[in-house]
Short mmCIF file of N, CA and C in Angstrom, two decimals:
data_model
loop_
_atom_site.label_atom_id
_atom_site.label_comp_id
_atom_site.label_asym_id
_atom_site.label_seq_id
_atom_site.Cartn_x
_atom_site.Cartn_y
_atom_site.Cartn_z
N UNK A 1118 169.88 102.54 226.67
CA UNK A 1118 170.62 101.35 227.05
C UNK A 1118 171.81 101.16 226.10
N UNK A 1119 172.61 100.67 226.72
CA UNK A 1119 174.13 99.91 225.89
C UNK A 1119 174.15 98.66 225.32
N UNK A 1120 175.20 98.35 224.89
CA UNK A 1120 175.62 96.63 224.10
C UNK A 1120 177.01 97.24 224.13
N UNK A 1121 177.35 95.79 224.81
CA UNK A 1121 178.46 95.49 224.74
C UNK A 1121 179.17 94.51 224.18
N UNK A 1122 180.16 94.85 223.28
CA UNK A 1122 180.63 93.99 222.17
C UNK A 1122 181.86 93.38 222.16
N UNK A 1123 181.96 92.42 222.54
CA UNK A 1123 183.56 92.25 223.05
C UNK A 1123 184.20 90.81 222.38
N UNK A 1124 185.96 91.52 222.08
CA UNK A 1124 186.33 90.52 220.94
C UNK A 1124 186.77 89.73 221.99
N UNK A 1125 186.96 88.37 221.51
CA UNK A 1125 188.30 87.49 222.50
C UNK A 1125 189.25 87.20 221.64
N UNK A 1126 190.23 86.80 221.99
CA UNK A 1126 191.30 86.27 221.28
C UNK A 1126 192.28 85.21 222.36
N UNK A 1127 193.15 85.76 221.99
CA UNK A 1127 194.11 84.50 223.15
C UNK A 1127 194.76 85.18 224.36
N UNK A 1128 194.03 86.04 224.79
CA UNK A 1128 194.32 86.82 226.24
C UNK A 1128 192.87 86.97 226.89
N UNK A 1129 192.29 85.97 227.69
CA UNK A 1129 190.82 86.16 228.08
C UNK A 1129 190.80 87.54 229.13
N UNK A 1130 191.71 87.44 230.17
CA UNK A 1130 192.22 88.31 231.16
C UNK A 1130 191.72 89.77 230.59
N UNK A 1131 192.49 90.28 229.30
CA UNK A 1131 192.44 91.75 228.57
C UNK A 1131 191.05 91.81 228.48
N UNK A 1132 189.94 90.94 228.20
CA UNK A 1132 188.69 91.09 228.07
C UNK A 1132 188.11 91.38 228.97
N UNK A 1133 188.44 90.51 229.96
CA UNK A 1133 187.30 90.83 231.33
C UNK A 1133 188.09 91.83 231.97
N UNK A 1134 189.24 92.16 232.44
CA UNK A 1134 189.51 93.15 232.59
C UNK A 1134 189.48 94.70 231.96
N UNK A 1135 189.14 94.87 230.39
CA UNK A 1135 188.38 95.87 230.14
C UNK A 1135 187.26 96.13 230.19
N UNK A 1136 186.13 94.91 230.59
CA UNK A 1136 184.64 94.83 230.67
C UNK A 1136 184.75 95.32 232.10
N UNK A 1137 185.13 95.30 233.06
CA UNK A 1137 185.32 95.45 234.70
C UNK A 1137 185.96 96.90 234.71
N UNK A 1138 186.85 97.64 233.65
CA UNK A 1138 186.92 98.99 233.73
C UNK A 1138 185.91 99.68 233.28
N UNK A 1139 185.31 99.13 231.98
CA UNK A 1139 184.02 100.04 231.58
C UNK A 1139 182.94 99.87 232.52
N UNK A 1140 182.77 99.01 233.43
CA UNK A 1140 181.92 98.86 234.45
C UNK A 1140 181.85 100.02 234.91
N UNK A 1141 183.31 99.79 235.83
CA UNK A 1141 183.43 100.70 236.76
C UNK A 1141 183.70 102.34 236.71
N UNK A 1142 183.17 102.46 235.76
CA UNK A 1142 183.67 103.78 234.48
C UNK A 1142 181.85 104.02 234.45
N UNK A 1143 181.10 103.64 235.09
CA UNK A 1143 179.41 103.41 234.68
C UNK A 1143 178.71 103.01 233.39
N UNK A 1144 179.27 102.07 233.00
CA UNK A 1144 178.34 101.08 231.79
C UNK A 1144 177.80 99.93 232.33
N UNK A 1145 176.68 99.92 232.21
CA UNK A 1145 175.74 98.85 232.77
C UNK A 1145 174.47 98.43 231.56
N UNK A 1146 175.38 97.46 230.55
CA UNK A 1146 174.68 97.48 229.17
C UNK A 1146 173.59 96.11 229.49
N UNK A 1147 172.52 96.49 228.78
CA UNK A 1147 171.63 95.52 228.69
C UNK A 1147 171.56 94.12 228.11
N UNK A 1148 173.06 93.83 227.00
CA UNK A 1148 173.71 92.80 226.95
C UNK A 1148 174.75 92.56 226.44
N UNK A 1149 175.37 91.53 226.57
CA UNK A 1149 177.05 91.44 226.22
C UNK A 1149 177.01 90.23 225.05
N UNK A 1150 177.89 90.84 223.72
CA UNK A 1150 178.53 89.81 222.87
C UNK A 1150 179.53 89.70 222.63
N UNK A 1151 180.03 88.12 223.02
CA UNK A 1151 181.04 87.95 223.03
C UNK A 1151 181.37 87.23 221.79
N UNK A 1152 182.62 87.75 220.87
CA UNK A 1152 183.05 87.50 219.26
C UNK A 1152 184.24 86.75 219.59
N UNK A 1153 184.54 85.43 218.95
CA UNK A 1153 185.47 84.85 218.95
C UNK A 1153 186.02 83.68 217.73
N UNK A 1154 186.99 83.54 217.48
CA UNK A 1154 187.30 82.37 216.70
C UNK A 1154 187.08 80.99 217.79
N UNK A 1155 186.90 80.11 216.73
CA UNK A 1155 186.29 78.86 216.59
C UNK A 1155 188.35 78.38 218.17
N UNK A 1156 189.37 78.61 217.72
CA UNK A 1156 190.54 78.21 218.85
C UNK A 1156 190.06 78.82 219.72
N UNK A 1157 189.62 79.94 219.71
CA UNK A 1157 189.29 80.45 221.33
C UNK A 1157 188.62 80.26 221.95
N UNK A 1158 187.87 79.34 221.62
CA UNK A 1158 186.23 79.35 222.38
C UNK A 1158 186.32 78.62 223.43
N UNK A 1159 187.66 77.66 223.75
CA UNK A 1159 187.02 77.00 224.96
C UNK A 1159 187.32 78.11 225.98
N UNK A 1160 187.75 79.20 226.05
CA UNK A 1160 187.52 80.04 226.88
C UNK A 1160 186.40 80.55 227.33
N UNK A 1161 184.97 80.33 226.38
CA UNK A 1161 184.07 81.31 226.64
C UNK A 1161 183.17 80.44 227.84
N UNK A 1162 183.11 79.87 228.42
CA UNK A 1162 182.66 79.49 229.35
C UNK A 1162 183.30 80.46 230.59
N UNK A 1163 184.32 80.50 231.35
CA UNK A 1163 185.20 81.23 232.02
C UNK A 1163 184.53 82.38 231.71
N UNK A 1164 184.52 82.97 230.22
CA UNK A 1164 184.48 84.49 230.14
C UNK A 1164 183.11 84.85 230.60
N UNK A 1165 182.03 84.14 230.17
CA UNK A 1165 180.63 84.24 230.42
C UNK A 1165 180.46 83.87 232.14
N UNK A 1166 181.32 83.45 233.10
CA UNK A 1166 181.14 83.49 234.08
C UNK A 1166 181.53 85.21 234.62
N UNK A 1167 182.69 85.56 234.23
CA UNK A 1167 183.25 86.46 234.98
C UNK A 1167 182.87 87.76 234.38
N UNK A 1168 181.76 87.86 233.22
CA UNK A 1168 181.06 88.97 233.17
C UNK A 1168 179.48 89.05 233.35
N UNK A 1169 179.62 87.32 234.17
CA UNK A 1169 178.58 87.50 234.83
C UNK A 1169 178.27 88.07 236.34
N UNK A 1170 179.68 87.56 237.00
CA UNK A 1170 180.30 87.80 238.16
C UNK A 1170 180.49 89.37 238.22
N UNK A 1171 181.48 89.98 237.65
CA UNK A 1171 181.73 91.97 237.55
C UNK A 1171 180.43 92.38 237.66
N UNK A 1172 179.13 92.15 236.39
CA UNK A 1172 177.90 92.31 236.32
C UNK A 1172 177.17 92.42 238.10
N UNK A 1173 176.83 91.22 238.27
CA UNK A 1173 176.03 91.23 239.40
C UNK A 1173 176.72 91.86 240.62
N UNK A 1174 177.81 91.93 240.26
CA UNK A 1174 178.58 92.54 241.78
C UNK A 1174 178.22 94.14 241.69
N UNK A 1175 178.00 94.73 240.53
CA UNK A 1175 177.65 96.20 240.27
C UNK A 1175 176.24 96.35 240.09
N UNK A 1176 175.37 95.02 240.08
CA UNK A 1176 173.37 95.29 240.59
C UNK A 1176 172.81 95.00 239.05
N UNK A 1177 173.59 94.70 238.21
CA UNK A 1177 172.85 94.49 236.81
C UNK A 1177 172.94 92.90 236.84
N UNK A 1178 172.25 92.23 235.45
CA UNK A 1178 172.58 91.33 234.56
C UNK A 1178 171.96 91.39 233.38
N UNK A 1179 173.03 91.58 232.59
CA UNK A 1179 172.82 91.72 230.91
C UNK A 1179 172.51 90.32 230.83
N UNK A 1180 171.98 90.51 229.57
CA UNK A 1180 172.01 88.68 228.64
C UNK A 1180 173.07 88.87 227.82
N UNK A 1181 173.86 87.55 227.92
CA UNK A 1181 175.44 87.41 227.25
C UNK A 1181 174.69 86.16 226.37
N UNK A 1182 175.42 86.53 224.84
CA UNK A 1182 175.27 86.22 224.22
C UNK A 1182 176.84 85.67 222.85
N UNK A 1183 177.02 84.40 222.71
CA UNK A 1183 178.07 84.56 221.86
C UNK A 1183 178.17 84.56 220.50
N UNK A 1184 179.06 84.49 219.84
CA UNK A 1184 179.27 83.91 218.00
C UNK A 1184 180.59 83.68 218.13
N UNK A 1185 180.66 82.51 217.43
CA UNK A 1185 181.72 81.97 216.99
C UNK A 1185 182.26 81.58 215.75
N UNK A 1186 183.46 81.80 215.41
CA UNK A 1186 184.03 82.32 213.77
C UNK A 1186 185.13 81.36 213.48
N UNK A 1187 184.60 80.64 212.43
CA UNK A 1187 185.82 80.00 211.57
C UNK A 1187 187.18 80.51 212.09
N UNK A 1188 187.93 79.88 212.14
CA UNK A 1188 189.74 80.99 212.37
C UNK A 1188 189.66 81.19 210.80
N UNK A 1189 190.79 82.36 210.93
CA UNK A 1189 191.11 83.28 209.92
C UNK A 1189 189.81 83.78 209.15
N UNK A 1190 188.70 83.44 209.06
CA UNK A 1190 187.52 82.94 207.99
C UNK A 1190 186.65 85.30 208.09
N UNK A 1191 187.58 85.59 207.66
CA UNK A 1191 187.41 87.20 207.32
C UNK A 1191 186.05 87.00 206.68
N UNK A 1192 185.08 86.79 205.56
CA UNK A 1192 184.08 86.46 205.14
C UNK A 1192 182.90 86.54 206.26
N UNK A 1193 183.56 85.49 206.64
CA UNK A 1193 182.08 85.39 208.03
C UNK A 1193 182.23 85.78 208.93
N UNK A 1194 183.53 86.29 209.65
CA UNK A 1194 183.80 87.91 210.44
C UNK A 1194 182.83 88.92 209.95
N UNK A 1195 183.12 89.18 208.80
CA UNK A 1195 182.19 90.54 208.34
C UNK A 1195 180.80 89.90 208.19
N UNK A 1196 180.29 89.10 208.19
CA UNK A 1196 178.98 88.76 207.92
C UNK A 1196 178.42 88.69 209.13
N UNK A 1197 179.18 87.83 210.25
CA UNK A 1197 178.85 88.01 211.57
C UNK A 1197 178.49 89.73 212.04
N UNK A 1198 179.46 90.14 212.03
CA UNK A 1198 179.08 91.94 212.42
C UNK A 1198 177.97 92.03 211.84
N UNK A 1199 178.02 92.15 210.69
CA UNK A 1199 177.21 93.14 209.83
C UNK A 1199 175.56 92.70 210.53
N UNK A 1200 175.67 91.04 210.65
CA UNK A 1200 174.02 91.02 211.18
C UNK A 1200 173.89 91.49 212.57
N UNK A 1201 175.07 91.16 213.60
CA UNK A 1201 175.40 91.62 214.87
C UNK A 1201 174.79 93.42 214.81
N UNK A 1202 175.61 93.90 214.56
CA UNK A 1202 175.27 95.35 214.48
C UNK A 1202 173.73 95.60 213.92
N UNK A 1203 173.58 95.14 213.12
CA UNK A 1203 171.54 95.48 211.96
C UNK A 1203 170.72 94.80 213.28
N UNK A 1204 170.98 93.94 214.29
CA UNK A 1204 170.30 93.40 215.05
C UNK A 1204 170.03 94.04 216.28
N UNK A 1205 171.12 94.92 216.35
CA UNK A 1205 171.27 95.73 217.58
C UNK A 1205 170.71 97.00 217.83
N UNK A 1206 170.30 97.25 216.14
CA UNK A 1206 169.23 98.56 216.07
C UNK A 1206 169.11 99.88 216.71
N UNK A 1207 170.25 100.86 216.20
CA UNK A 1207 170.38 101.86 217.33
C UNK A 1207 170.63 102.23 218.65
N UNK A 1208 170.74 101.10 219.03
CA UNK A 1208 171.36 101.50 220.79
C UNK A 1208 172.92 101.53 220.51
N UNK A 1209 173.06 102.54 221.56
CA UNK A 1209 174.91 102.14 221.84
C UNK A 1209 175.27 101.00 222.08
N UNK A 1210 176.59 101.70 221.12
CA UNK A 1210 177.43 100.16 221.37
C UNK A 1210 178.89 100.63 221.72
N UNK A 1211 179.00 99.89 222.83
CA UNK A 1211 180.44 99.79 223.25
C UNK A 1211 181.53 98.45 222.64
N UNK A 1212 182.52 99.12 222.28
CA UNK A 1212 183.37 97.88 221.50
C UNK A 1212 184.31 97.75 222.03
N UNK A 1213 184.74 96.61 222.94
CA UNK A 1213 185.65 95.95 223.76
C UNK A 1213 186.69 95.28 222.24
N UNK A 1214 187.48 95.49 221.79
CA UNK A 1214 188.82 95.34 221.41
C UNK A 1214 190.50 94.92 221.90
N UNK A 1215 189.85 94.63 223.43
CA UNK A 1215 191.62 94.47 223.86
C UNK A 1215 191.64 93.11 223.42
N UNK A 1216 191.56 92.05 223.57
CA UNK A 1216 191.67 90.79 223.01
C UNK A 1216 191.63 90.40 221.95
N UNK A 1217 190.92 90.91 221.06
CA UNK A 1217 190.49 90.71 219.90
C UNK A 1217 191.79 90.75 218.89
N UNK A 1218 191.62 89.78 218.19
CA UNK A 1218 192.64 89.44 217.13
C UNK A 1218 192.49 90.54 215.73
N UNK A 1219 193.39 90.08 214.78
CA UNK A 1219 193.41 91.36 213.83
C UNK A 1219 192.08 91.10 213.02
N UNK A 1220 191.34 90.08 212.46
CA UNK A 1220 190.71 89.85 211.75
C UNK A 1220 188.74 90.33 212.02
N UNK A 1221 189.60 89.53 213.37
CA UNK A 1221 188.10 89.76 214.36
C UNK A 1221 187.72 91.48 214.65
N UNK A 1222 188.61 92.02 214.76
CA UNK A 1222 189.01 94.02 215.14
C UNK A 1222 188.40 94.69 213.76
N UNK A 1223 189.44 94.31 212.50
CA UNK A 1223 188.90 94.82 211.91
C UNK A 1223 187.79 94.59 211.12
N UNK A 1224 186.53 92.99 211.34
CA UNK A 1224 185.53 93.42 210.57
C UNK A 1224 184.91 94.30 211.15
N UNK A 1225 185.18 94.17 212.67
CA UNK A 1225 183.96 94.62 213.87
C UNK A 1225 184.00 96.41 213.45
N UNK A 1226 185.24 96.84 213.26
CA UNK A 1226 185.35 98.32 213.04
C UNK A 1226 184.73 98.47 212.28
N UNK A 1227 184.99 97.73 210.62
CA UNK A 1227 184.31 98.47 209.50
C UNK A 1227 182.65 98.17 209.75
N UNK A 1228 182.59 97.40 210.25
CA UNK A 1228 181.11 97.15 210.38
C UNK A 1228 180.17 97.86 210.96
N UNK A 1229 180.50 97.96 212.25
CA UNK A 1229 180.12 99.27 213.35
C UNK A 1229 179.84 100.56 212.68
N UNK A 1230 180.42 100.83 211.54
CA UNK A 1230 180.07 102.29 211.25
C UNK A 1230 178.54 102.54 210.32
N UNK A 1231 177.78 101.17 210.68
CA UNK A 1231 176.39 101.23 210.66
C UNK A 1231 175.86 101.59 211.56
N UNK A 1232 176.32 101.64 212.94
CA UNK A 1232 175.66 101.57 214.20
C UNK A 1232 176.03 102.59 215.17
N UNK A 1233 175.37 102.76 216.32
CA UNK A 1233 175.44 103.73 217.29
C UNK A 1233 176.54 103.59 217.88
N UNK A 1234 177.90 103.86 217.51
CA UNK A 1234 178.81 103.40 218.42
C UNK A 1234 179.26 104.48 219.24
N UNK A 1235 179.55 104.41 220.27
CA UNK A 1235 179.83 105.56 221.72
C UNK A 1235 181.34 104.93 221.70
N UNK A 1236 181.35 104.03 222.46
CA UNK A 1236 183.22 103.54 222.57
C UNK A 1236 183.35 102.78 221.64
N UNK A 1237 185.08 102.61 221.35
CA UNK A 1237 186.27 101.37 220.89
C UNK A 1237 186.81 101.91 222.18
N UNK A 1238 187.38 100.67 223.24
CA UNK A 1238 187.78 100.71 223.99
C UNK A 1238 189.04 99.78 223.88
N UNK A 1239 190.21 99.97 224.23
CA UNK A 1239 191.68 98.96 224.34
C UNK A 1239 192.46 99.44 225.55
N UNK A 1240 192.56 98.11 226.65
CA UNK A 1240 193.04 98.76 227.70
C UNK A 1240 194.55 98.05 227.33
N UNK A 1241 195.44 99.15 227.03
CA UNK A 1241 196.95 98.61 227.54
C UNK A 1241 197.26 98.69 228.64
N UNK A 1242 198.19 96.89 228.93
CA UNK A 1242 198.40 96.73 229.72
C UNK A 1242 200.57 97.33 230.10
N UNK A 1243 201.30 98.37 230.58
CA UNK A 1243 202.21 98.19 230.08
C UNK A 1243 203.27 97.70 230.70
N UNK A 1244 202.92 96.71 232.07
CA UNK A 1244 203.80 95.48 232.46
C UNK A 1244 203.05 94.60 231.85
N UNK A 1245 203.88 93.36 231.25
CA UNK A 1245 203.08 92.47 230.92
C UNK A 1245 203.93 91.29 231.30
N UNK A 1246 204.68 91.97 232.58
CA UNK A 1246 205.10 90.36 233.75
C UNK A 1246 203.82 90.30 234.22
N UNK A 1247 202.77 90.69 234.17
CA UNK A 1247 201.44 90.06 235.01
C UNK A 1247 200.48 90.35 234.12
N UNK A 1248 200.24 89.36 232.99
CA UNK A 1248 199.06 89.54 232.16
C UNK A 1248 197.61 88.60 232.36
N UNK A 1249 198.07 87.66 233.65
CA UNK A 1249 196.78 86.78 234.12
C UNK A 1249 196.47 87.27 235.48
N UNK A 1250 196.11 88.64 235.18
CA UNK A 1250 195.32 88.79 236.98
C UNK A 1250 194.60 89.84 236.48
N UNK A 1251 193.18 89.42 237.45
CA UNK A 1251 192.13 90.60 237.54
C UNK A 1251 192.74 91.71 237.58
N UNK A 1252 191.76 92.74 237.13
CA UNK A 1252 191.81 94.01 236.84
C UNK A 1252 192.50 95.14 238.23
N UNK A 1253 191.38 94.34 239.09
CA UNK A 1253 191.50 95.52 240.55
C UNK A 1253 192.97 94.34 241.43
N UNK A 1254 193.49 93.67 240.61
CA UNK A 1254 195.55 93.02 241.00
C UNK A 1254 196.08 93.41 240.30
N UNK A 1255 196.06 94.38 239.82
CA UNK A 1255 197.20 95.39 238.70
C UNK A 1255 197.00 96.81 238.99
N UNK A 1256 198.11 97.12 239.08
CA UNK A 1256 198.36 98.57 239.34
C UNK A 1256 197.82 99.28 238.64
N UNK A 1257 196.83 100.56 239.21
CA UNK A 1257 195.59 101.27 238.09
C UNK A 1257 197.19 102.25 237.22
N UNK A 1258 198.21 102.26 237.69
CA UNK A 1258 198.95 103.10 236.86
C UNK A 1258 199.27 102.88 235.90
N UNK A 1259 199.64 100.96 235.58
CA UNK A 1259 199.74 100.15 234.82
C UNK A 1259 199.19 100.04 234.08
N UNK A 1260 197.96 100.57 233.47
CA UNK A 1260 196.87 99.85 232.69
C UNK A 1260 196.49 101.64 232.14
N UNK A 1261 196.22 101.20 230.88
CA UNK A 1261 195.82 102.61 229.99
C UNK A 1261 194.57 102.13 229.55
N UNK A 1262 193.16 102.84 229.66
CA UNK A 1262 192.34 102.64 228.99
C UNK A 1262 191.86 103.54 227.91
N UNK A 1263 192.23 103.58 226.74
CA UNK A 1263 191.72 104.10 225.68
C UNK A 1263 190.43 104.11 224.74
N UNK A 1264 189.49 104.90 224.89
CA UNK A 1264 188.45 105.09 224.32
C UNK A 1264 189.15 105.75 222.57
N UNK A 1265 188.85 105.00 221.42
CA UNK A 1265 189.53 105.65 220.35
C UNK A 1265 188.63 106.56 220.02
N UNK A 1266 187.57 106.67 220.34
CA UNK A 1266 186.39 107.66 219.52
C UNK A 1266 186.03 108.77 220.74
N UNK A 1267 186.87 108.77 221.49
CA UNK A 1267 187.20 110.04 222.63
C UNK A 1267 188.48 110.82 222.59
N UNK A 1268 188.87 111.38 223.55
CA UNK A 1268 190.45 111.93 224.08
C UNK A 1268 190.99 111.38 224.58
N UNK A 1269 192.45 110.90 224.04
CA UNK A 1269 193.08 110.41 225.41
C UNK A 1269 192.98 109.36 226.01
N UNK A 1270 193.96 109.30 227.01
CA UNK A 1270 193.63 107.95 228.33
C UNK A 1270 192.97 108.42 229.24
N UNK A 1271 192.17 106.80 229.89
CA UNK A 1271 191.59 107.47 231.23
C UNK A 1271 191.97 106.04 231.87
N UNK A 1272 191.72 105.66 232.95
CA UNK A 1272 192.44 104.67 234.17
C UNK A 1272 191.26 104.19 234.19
#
C-alpha cells in the first residue's frame, strides 16, 4: 500500500490536480495527508472533499488525514514530518509538492529520507492564464508531471 503526502499552500487547484494525475497514473493509497500552514487551512475543507471525490470516482477511499503548521514556524515543519513519516512505518510514500510552500517542501524532503519514498511529484503547470480548473480542463500538453526520484516528464 501507498501514503499520500500532500503539501498545500496558496494554489489548492496544483494539489488536487496532481492528486487526480497520480490517480490516474494508478495510485490508489490507503491514505492521504494533507500538510499545511495555519493561512491555508481554510482551504482544507474543499481539498478533503475533492480527494474525496477523484478517490471514489476511481473505487477507493483512503482516510484523509490533516496537520496544520504555525506559518513560517520551520521547527514544527520538521517536527511535524519527522513524526508524520516514523508513523507511516515503511510503506510508500508518495510526496505531492506542487502547492507546497518553501518551508513546508523542504522539511518534508529532508525528512522523508527516513522513509519509503517512491515519488516527489510537481506538476507544472506552463499556461498559468488558467490556474483554477480541474485537471481533466487543462490541456494534458500543458501540464508537466515530474516525478524527481524518476526520469523525466510524464503527462
Amino acid at each position: 500500500m501507498t501514503v499520500h503526502v500532500a503539501l498545500l499552500g496558496r494554489t489548492p487547484w496544483a494539489l488536487v490536480n496532481t492528486y487526480y494525475a497520480s490517480v490516474m497514473r494508478g495510485s490508489r493509497p490507503r491514505a492521504v495527508y494533507v500538510i499545511t500552514e495555519r493561512r491555508y487551512s481554510h482551504f482544507l475543507p474543499k481539498i478533503i472533499k475533492a480527494i474525496k471525490e477523484i478517490s471514489r470516482a476511481y473505487g477507493f477511499e483512503p482516510t484523509i488525514e490533516t496537520r496544520v503548521i504555525e506559518d513560517d514556524d520551520f521547527q514544527m515543519a520538521d517536527r511535524v514530518f519527522r513524526e508524520l513519516f516514523s508513523k507511516i512505518n515503511g510503506e510508500e510514500v508518495v510526496l505531492n509538492m506542487t502547492s507546497g510552500r518553501k518551508a513546508l517542501v523542504a522539511a518534508a524532503i529532508v525528512q522523508s529520507r527516513n522513509c519509503n519514498l517512491k515519488e516527489i511529484l510537481y506538476m507544472a503547470l506552463l499556461d498559468v492564464d488558467f490556474p483554477d480548473r480541474p485537471y481533466m480542463m487543462l490541456p494534458l500538453h500543458m501540464q508537466r508531471l515530474k516525478n524527481f526520484l524518476g526520469d523525466g516528464y510524464e503527462h
